[in-house]
mmCIF file of C-alpha atoms in Angstrom:
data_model
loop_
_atom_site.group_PDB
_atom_site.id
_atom_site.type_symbol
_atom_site.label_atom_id
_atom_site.label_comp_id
_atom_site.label_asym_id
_atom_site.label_seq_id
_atom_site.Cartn_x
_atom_site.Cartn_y
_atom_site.Cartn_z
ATOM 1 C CA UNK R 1 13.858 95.956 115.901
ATOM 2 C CA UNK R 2 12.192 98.914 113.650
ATOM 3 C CA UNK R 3 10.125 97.305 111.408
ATOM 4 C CA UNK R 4 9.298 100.750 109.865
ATOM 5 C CA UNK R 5 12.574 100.543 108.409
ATOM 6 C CA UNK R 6 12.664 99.082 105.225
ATOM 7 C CA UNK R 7 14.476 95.701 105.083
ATOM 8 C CA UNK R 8 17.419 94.263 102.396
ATOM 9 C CA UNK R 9 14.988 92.263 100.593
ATOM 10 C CA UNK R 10 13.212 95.284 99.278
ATOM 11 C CA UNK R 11 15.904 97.063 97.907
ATOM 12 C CA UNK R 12 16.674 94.319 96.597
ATOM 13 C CA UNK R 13 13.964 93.629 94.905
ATOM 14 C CA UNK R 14 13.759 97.408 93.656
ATOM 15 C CA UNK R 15 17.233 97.432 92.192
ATOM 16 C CA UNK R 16 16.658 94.234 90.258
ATOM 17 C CA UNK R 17 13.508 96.529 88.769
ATOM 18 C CA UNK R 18 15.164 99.380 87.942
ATOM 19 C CA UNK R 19 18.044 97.005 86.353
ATOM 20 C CA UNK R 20 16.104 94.971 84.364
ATOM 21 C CA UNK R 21 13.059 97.233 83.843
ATOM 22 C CA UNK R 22 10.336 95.510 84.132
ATOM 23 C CA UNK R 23 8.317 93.024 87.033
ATOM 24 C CA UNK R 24 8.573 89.927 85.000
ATOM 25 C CA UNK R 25 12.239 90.169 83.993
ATOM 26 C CA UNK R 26 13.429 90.991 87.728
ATOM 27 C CA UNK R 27 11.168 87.817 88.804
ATOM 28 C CA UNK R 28 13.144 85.398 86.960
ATOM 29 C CA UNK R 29 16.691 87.427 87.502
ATOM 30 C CA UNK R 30 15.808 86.763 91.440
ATOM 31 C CA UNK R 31 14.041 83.746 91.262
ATOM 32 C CA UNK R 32 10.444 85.059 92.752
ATOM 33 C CA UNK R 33 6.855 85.088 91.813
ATOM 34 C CA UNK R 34 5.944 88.728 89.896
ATOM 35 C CA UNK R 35 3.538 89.342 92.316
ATOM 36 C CA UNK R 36 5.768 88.986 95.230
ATOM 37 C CA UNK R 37 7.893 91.219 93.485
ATOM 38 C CA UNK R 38 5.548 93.739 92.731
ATOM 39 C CA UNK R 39 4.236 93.729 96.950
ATOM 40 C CA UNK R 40 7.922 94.560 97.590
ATOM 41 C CA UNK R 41 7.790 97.541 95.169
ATOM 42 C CA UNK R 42 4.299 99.134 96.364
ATOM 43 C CA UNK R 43 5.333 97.947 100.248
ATOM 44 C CA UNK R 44 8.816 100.101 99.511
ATOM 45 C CA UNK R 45 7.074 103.057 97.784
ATOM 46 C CA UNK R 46 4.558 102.883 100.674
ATOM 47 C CA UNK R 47 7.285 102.879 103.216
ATOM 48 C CA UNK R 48 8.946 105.426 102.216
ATOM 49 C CA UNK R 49 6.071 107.634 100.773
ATOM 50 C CA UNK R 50 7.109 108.117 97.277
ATOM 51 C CA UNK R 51 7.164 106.651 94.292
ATOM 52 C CA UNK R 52 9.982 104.988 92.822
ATOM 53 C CA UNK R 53 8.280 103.781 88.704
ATOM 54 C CA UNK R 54 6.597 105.357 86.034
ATOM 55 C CA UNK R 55 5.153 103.201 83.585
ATOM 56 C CA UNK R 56 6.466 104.002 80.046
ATOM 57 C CA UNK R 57 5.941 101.869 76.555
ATOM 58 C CA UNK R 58 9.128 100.646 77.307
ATOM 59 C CA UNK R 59 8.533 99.349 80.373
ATOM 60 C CA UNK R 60 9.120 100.652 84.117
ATOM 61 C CA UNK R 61 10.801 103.759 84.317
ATOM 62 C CA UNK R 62 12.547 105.162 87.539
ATOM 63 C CA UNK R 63 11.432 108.400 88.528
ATOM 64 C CA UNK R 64 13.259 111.007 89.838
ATOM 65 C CA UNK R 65 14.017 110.236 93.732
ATOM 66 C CA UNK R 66 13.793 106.516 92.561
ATOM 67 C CA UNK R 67 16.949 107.138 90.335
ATOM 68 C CA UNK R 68 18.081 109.392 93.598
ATOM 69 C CA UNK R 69 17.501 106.015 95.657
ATOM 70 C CA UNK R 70 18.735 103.338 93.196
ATOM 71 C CA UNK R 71 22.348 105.198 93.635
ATOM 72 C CA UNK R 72 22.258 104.593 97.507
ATOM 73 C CA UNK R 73 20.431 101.177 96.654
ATOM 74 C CA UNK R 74 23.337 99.985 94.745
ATOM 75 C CA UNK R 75 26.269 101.185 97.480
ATOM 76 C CA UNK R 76 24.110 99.092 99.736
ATOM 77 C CA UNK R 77 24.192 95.980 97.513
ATOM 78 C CA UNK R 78 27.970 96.280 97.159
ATOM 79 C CA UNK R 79 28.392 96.303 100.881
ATOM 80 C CA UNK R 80 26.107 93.256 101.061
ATOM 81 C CA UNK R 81 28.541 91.580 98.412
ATOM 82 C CA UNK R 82 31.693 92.476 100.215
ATOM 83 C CA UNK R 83 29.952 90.864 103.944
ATOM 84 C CA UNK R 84 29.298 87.956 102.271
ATOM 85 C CA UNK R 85 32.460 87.684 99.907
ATOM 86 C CA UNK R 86 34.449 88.418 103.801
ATOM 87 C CA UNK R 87 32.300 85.626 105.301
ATOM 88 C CA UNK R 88 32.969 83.057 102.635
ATOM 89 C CA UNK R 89 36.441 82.337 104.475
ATOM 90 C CA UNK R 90 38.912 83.729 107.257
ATOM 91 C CA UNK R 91 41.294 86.065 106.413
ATOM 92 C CA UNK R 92 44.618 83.690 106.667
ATOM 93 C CA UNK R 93 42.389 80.671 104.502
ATOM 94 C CA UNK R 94 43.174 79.950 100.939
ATOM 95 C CA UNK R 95 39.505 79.708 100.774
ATOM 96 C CA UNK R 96 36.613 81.737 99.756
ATOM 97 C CA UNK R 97 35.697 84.248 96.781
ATOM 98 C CA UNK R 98 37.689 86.736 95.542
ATOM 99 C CA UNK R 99 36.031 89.546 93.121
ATOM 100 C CA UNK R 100 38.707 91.017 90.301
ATOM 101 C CA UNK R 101 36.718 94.012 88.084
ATOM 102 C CA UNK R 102 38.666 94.787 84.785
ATOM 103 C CA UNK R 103 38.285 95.591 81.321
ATOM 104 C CA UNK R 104 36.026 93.089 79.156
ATOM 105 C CA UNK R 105 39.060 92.419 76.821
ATOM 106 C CA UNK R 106 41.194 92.037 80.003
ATOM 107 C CA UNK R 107 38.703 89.695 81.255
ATOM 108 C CA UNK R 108 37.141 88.269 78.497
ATOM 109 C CA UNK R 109 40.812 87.047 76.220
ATOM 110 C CA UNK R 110 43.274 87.326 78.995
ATOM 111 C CA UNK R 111 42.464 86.875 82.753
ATOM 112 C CA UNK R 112 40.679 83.252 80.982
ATOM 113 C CA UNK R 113 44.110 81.376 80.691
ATOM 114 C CA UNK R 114 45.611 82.768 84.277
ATOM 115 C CA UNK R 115 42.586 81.973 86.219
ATOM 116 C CA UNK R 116 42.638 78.366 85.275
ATOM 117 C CA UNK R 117 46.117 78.425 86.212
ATOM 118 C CA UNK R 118 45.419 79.583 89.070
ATOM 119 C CA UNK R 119 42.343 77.392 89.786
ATOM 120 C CA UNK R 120 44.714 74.232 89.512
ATOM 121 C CA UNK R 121 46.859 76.003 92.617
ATOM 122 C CA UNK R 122 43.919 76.961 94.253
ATOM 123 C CA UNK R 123 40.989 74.835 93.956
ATOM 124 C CA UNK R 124 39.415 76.440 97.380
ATOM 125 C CA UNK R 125 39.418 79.972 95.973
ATOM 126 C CA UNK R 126 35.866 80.680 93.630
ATOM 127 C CA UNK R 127 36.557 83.887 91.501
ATOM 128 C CA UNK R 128 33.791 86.277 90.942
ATOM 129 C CA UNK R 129 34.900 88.280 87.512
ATOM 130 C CA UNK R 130 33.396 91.659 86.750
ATOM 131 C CA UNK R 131 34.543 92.670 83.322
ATOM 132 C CA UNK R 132 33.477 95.917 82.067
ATOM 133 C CA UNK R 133 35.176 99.525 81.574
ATOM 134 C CA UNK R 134 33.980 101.478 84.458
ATOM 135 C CA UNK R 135 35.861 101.842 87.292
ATOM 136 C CA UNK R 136 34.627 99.887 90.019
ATOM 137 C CA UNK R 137 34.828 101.379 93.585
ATOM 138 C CA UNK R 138 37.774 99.256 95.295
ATOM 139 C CA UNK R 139 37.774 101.917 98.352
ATOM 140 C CA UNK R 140 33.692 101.252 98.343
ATOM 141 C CA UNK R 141 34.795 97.420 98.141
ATOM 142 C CA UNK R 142 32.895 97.003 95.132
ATOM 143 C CA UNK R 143 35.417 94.668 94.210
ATOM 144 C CA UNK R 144 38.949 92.983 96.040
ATOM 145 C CA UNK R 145 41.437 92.977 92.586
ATOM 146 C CA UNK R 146 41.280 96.016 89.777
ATOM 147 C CA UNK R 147 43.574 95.541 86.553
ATOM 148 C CA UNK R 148 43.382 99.286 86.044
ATOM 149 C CA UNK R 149 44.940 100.984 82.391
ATOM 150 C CA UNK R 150 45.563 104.380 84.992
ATOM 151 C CA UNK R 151 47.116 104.612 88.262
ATOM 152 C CA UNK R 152 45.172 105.059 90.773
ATOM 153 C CA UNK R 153 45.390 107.738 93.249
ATOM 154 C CA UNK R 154 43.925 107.267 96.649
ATOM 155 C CA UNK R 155 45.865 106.651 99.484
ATOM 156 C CA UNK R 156 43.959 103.907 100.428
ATOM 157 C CA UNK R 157 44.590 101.635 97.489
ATOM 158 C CA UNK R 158 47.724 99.330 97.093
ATOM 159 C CA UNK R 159 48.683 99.337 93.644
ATOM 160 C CA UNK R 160 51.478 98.157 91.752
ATOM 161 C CA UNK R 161 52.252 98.608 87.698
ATOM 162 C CA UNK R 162 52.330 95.092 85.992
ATOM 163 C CA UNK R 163 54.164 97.062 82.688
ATOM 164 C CA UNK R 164 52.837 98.761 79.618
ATOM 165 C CA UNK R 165 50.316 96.958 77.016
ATOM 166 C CA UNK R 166 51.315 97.953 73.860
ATOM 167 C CA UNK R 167 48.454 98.443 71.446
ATOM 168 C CA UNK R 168 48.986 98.692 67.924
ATOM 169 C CA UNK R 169 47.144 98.068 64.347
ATOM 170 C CA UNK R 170 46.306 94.649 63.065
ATOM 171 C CA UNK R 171 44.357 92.998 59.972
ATOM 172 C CA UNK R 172 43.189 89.245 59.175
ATOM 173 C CA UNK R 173 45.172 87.974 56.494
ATOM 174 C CA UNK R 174 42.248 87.593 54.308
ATOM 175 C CA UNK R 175 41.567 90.993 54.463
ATOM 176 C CA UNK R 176 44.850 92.280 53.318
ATOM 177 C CA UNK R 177 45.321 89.755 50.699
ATOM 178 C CA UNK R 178 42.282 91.194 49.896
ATOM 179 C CA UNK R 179 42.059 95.099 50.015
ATOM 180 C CA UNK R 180 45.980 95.105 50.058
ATOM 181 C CA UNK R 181 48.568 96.976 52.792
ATOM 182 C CA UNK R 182 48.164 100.323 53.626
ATOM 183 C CA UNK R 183 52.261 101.649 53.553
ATOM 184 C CA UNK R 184 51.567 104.818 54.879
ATOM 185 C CA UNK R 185 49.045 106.414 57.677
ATOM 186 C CA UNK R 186 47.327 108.171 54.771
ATOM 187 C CA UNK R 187 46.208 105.355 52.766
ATOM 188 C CA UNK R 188 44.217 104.101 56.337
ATOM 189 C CA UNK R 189 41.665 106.676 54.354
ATOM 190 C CA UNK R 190 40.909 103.993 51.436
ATOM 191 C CA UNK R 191 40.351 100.797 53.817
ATOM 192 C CA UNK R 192 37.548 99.888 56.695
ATOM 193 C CA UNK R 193 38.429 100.818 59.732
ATOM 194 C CA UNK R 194 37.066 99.221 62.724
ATOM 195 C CA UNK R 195 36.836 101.289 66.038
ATOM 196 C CA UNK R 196 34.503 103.438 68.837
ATOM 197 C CA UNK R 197 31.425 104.760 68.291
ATOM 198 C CA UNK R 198 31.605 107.496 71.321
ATOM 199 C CA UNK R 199 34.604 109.455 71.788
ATOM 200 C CA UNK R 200 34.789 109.793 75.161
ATOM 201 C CA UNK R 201 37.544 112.632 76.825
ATOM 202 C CA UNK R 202 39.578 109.637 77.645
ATOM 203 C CA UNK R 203 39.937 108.274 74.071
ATOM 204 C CA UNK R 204 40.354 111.407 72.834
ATOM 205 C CA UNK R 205 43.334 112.448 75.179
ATOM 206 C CA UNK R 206 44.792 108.649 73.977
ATOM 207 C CA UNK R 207 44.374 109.710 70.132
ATOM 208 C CA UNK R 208 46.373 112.636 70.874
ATOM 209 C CA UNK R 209 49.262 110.564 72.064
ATOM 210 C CA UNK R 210 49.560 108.450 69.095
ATOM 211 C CA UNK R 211 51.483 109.712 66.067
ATOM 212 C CA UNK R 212 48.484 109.731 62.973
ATOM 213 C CA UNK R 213 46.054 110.141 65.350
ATOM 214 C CA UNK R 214 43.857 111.993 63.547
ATOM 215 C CA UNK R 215 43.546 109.267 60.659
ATOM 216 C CA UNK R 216 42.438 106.854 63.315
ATOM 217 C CA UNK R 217 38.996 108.791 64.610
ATOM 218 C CA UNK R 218 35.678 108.241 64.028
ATOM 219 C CA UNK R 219 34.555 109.918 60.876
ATOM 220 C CA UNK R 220 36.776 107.496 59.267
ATOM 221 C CA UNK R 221 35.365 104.103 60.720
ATOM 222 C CA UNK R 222 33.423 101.451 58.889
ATOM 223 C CA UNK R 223 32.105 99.660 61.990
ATOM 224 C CA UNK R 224 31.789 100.930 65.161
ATOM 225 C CA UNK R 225 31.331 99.335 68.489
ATOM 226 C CA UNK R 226 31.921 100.601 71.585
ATOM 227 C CA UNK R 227 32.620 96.928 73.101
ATOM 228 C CA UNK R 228 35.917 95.762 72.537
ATOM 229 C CA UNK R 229 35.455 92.409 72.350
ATOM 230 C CA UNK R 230 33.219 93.476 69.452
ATOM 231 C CA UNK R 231 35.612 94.965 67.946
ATOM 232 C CA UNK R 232 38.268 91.979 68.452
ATOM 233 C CA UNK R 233 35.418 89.873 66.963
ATOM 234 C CA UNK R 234 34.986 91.872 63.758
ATOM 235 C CA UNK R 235 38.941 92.132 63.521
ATOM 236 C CA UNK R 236 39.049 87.939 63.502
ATOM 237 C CA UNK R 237 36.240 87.934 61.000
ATOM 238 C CA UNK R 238 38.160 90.037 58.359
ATOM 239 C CA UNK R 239 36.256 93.088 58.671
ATOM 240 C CA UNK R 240 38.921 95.711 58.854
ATOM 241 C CA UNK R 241 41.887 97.242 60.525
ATOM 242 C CA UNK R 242 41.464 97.772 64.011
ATOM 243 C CA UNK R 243 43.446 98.260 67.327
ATOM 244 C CA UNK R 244 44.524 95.454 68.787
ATOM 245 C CA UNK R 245 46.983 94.692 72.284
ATOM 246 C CA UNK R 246 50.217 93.053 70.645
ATOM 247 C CA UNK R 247 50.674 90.284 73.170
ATOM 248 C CA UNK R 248 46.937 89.143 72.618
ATOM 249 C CA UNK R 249 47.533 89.829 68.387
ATOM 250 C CA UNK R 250 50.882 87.727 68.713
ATOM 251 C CA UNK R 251 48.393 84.968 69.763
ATOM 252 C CA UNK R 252 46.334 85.151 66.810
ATOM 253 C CA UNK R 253 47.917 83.554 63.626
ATOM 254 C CA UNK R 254 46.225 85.160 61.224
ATOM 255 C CA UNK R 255 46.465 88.658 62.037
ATOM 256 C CA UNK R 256 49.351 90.643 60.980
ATOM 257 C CA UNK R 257 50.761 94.011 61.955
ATOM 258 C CA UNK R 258 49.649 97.025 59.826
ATOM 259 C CA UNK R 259 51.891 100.290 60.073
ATOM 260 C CA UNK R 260 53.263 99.396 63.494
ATOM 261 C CA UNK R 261 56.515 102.015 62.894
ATOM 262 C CA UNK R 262 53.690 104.465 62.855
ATOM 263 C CA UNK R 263 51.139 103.720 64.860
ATOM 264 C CA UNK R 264 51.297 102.269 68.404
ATOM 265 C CA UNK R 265 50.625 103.157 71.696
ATOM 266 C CA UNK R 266 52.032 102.138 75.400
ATOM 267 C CA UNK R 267 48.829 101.598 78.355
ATOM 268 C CA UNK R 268 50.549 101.510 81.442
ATOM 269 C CA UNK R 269 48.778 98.410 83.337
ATOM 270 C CA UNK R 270 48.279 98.571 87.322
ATOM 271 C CA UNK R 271 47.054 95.930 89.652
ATOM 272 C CA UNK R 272 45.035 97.722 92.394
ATOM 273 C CA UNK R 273 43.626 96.196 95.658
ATOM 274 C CA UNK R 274 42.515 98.204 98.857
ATOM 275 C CA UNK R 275 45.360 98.270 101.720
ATOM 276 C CA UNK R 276 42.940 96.334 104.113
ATOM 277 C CA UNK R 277 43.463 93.287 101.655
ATOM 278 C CA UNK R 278 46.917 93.017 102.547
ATOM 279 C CA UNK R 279 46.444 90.930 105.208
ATOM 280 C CA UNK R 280 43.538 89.011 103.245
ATOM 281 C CA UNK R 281 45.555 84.960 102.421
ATOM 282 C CA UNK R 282 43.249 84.413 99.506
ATOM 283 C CA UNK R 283 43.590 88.013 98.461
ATOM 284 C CA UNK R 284 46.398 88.319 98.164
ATOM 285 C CA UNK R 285 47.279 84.788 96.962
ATOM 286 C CA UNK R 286 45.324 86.017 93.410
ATOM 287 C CA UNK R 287 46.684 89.260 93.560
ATOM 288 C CA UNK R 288 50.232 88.011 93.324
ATOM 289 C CA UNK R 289 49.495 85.174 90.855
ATOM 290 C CA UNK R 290 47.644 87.820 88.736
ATOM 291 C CA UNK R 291 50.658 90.147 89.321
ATOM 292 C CA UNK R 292 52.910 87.799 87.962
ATOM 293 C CA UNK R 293 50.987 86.394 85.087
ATOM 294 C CA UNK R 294 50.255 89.906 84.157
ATOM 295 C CA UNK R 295 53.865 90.637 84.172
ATOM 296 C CA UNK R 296 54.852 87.933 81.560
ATOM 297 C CA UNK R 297 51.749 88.520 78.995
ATOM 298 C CA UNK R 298 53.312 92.056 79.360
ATOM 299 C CA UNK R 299 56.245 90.786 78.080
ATOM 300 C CA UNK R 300 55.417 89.188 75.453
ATOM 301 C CA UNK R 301 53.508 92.062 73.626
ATOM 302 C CA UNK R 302 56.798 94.421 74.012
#
């Protein structure tokens, strides 16, 4: 064996530095003594003859070839996550962990419900559940399940489209009793508005799809958040008028529809897995519970 090669532990133990930004914080993250933590560091700089932090007043900053490395760092961690995820149980076993990446309000209002469903049918399967926006790499094997708002176009990927989400405005009772109801897309102007702080090219190519678009941008917004579950929050609380998915809305008592003649918009839902999966029991078990559970809260938004 080369021991001049730098081992897993240390790149570990760098990434969890660069993530959390400092010695102490990636201690407790990993569970080791800072000054273990920090011989892993020097011993990786050492071993590979540069180095990887600058100290700033915020904390440890990556430097240039360290950001270069963290990117190769982290397709290395996902690799280690997929060996071990593989290892947790044979391929035709209704055992072992499955990882589904999707959207936080996906994952944080309504994968919630269909996993426990789905943890009564399978009590041998452990779900690991990666919510947030970016796309995860399912051909990298970042993750085994996607619930993906865009179709996905590598051949390598199996993916199948649950329906469209239908999106649409929404206000808490309170605050329309309130402020009153806006009748028309112009009087959005006189009321708080609750939506993104960055436009990002994706969000601006949706705005363009929705009649009144233009009303509904960020000039015109009291709070903004780029989290969505933020945003649901602050629509609950009676901040504003916000986007909101119908099916998830229908849910919620007290809000009510505001302008939805006017104003809605269809998100064409996909479940994505890679085609090596297919052959996966577990896998696929979750993938077609999720398909069909997807499928009916679908439904109930249209």
């Amino acid at each position: 064996m080369d021991t001049d090669e730098p081992g897993w532990d240390l790149y570990r133990s760098f990434l969890a530095v660069a993530g959390e930004g400092s010695l102490s914080a990636a201690a407790r993250m990993l569970g080791m003594t800072q000054p273990s933590l920090g011989r892993h560091v020097r011993q990786l700089e050492t071993m590979l003859g540069v180095a990887l932090f600058t100290r700033s007043p915020q904390g440890l900053a990556l430097t240039e070839l360290g950001a270069e490395l963290a990117e190769h760092a982290r397709g290395m961690a996902a690799a280690s996550a997929a060996l071990r995820r593989t290892a947790s149980g044979s391929r035709q076993d209704a055992r072992g962990v499955v990882r589904i990446t999707c959207s936080e309000v996906i994952g944080g209002e309504v994968l919630p419900a269909m996993l426990a469903g789905l943890r009564r049918q399978q009590p041998g399967i452990v779900i690991e559940l990666s919510l947030s926006d970016a796309t995860e790499d399912l051909l990298r094997k970042d993750a085994d399940i996607a619930v993906r708002m865009l179709r996905p176009s590598q051949a390598a990927l199996v993916a199948r489209r649950v329906g469209a989400i239908g999106l649409g405005l929404f206000a808490h009772r309170c605050y329309l009793k309130e402020r009153g109801t806006p009748r028309t897309l112009a009087d959005l102007r006189a009321h708080a508005l609750i939506g993104f702080d960055r436009e990002t090219p994706a969000l601006r190519a949706m705005r363009g799809r929705v009649p009144g678009g233009e009303v509904y941008a960020r000039e015109h917004f009291a709070l903004r958040t780029d989290s969505p579950l933020a945003q649901l929050a602050a629509l609950r609380a009676g901040y504003g008028i916000g986007a909101c998915q119908r099916a998830l809305a229908r849910r919620e008592r007290q809000l009510v529809p505001v302008l939805p003649e006017a104003f809605g918009l269809d998100l064409d839902t996909w479940l994505v897995m890679h085609e090596d999966q297919r052959t996966n029991r577990r896998v696929r078990l979750v993938y077609d519970y999720l398909f069909e559970a997807l499928a009916t809260y679908v439904a109930e938004g249209a």
